[in-house]
Coordinates of C-alpha atoms in Angstrom, one line a residue:
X1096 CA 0.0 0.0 0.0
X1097 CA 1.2 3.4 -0.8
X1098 CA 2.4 5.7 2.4
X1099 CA 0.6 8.8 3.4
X1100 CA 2.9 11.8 4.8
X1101 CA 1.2 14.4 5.8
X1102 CA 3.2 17.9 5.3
X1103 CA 2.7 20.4 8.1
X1104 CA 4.3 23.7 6.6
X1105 CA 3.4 27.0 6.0
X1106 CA 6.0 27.8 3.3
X1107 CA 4.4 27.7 0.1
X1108 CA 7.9 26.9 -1.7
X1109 CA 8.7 24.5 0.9
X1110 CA 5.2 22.5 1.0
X1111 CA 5.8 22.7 -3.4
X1112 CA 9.1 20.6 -3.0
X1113 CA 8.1 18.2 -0.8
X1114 CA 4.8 17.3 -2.7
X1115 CA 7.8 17.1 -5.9
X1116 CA 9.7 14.8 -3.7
X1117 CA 7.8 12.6 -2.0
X1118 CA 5.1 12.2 -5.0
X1119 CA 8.1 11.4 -6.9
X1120 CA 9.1 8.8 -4.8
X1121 CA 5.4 7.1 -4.4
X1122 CA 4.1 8.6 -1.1
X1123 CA 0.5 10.1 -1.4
X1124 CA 0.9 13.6 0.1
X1125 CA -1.8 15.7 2.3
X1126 CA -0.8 19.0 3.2
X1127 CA -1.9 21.7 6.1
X1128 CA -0.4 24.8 6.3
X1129 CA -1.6 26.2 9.5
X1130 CA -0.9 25.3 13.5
X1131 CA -4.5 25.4 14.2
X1132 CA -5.7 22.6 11.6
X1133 CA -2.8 20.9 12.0
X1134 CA -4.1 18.1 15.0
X1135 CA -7.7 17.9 12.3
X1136 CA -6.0 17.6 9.5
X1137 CA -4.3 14.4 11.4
X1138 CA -7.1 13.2 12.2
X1139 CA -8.8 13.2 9.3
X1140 CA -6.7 11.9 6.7
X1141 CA -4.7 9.3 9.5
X1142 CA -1.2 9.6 8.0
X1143 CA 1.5 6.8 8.3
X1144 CA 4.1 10.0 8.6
X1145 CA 3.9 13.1 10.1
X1146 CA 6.7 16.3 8.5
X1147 CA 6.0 19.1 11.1
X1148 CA 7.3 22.6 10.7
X1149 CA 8.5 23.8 14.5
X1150 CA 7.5 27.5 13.1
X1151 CA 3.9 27.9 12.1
X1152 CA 0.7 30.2 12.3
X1153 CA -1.1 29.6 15.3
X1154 CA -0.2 26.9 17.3
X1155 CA 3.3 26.2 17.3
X1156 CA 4.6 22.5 16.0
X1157 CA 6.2 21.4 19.6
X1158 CA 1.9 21.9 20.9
X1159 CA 0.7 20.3 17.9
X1160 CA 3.5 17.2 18.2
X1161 CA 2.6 16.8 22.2
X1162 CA -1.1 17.1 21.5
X1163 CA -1.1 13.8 18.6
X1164 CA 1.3 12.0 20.9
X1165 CA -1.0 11.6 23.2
X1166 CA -3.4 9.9 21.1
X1167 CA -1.1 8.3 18.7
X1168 CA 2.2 6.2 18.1
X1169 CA 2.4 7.9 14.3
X1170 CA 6.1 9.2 13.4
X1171 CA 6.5 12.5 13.2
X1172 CA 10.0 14.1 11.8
X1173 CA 10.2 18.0 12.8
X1174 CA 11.1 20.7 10.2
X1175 CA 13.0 23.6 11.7
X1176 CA 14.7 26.4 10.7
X1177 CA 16.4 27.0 13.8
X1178 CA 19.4 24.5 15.2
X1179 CA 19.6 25.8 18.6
X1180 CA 20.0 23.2 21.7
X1181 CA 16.9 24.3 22.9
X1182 CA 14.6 24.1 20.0
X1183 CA 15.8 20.9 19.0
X1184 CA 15.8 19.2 22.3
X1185 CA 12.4 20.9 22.9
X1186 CA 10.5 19.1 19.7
X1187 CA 12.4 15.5 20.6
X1188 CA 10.6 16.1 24.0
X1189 CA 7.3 16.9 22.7
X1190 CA 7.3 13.4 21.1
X1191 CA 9.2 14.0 17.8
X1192 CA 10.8 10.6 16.3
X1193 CA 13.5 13.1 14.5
X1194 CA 14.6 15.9 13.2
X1195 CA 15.3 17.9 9.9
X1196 CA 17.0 21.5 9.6
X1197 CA 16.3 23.6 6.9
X1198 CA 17.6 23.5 4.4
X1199 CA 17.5 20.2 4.0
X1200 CA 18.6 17.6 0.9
X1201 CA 15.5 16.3 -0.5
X1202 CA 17.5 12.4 -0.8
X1203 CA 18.1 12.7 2.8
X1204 CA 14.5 13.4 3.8
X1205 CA 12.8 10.8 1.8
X1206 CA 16.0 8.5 3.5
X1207 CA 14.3 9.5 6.7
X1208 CA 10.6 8.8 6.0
X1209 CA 11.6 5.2 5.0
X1210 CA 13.0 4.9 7.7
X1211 CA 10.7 5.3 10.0
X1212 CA 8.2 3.6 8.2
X1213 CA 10.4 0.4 8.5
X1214 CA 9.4 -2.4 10.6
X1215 CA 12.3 -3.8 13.2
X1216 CA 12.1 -6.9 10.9
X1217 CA 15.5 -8.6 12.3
X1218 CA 15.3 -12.2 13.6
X1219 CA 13.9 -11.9 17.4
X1220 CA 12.5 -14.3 19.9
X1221 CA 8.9 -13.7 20.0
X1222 CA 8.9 -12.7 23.4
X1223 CA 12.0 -11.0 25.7
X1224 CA 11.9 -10.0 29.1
X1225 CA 14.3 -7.5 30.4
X1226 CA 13.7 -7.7 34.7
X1227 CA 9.8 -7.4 35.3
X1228 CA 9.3 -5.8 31.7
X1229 CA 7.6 -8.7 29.1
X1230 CA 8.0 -7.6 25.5
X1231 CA 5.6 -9.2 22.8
X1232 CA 7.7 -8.4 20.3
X1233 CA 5.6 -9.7 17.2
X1234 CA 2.9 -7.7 18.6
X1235 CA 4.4 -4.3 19.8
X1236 CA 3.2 -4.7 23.3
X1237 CA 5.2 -4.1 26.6
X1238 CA 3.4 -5.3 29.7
X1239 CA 4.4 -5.1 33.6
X1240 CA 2.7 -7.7 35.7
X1241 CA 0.3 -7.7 32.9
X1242 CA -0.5 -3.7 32.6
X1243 CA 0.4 -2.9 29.3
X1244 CA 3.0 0.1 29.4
X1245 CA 2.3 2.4 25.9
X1246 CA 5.4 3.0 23.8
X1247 CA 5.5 4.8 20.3
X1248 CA 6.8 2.7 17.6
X1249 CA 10.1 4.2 17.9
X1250 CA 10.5 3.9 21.5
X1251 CA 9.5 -0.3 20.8
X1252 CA 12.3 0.0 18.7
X1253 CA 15.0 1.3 21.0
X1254 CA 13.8 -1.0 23.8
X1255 CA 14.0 -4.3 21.5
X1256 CA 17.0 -3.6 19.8
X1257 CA 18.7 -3.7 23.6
X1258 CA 16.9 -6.1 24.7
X1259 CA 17.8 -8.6 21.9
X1260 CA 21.1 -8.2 22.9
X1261 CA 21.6 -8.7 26.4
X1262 CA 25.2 -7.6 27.6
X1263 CA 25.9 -5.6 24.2
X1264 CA 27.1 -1.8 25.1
X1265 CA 25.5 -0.2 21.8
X1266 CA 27.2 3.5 21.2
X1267 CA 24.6 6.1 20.7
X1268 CA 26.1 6.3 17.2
X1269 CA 25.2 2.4 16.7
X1270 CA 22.0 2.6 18.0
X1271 CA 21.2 5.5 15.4
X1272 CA 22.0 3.2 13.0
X1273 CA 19.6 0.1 14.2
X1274 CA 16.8 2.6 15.3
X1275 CA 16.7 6.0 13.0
X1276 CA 18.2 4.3 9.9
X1277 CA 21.4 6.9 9.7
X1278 CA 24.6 5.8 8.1
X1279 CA 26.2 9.0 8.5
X1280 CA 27.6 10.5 11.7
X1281 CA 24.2 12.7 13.2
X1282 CA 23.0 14.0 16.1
X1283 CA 23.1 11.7 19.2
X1284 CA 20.9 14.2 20.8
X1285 CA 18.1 11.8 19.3
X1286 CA 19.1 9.2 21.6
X1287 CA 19.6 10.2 24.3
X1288 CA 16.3 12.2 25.0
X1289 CA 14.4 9.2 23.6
X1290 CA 16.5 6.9 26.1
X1291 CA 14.9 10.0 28.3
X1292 CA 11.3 9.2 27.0
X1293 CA 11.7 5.6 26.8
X1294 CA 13.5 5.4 30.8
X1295 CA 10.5 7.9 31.9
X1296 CA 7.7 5.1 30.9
X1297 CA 9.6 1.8 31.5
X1298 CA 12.1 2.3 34.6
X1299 CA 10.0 2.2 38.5
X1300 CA 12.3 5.0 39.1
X1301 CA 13.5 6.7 36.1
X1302 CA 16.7 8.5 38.3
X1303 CA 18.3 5.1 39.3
X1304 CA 17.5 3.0 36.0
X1305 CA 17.6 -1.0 36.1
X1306 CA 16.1 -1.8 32.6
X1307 CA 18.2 1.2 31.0
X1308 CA 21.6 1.4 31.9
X1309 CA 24.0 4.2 31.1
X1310 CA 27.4 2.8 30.4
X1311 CA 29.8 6.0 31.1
X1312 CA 31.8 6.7 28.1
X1313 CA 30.0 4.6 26.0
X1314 CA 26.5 4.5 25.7
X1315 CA 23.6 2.1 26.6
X1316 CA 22.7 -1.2 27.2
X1317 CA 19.9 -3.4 28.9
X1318 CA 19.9 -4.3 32.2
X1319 CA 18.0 -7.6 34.0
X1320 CA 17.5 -9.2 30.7
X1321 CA 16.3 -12.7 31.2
X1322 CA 16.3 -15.3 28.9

């Protein structure tokens, strides 16, 4: 089935060469160019991708990205203009899978979509359990004493690819690799607020983490994984 990506932007020029780009490459495109229709114009057409502009009339892209994370799991890649700490870490926060400064090469965008419209697909037991955590991995669920524990598809992604591989210290550059699909060296601000995210939902006490550990120097692995 072909992917729908909706565009969030109100840059006329912008919104004119994504349409090029992503038509081009067999996405079906929806566009909103305002902050106020932006959450209804989600709604309504149910994208599979989300390309939000941080800068827009009305409501700004980091309210629009925290109001459909908290109803949905749908990736959603920020367009900014600005590539300030703050911003940045800011629109990660508000739920965003990634980011994209403007401007950006249209090769490297589409690069991005695909990959978060990618499955984790690699050979997995069907179910791993890293210390009270159970994680159905065939179908995206993460329970605790059988309460079901929501994750975006993203965050599913982060916890499995540590889990799978109990011991293995994964650098934040390897794991943006495995997760985000980069083969070039990026930001590893993306990690590490959405180890943040993912330590905020899954650890009892997200301060002193046992399912999330923070190797010093290194980067991350998983903690209590049994077999």
């Amino acid at each position: 089935m072909t992917a729908k990506i909706l565009v969030v932007d109100d840059d006329p020029a912008v919104a004119e060469m994504l349409g090029i780009v992503l038509r081009g490459d067999g996405f079906e495109t929806v566009f909103c160019d305002h902050g106020d229709e932006a959450v209804a114009a989600f709604r309504a057409t149910n994208p599979d991708v989300i390309l939000l502009d941080l800068m827009l009339p009305g409501r700004s892209g980091i309210d629009i990205c925290r109001d459909i994370r908290a109803e949905s799991g749908v990736p959603i890649i920020m367009l900014t203009a600005k590539s300030e700490t703050v911003d940045v870490v800011l629109g990660l926060e508000s739920g965003a899978d990634d980011y994209v400064p403007k401007p950006f090469k249209p090769r490297e965008l589409i690069a991005r979509v695909r990959a978060r419209l990618r499955r984790n697909d690699n050979a997995t037991p069907a179910v791993v359990r890293v210390a009270d955590l159970e994680i159905d991995v065939t179908g995206h669920r993460v329970t605790r004493d059988g309460e079901m524990i929501p994750l975006t598809p993203l965050e599913f992604d982060v916890l499995v690819t540590l889990a799978r591989s109990p011991g293995q210290v994964f650098t934040r550059e390897v794991l943006l690799e495995d997760v985000w699909g980069y083969r070039h060296a990026a930001d590893t601000r993306l990690v590490n607020v959405h180890i943040q995210r993912l330590r905020a939902k899954v650890e009892r006490d997200p301060e002193n983490p046992e399912i999330i550990l923070t190797v010093r120097g290194v980067g991350y692995k998983a903690g209590g994984v049994l077999p």
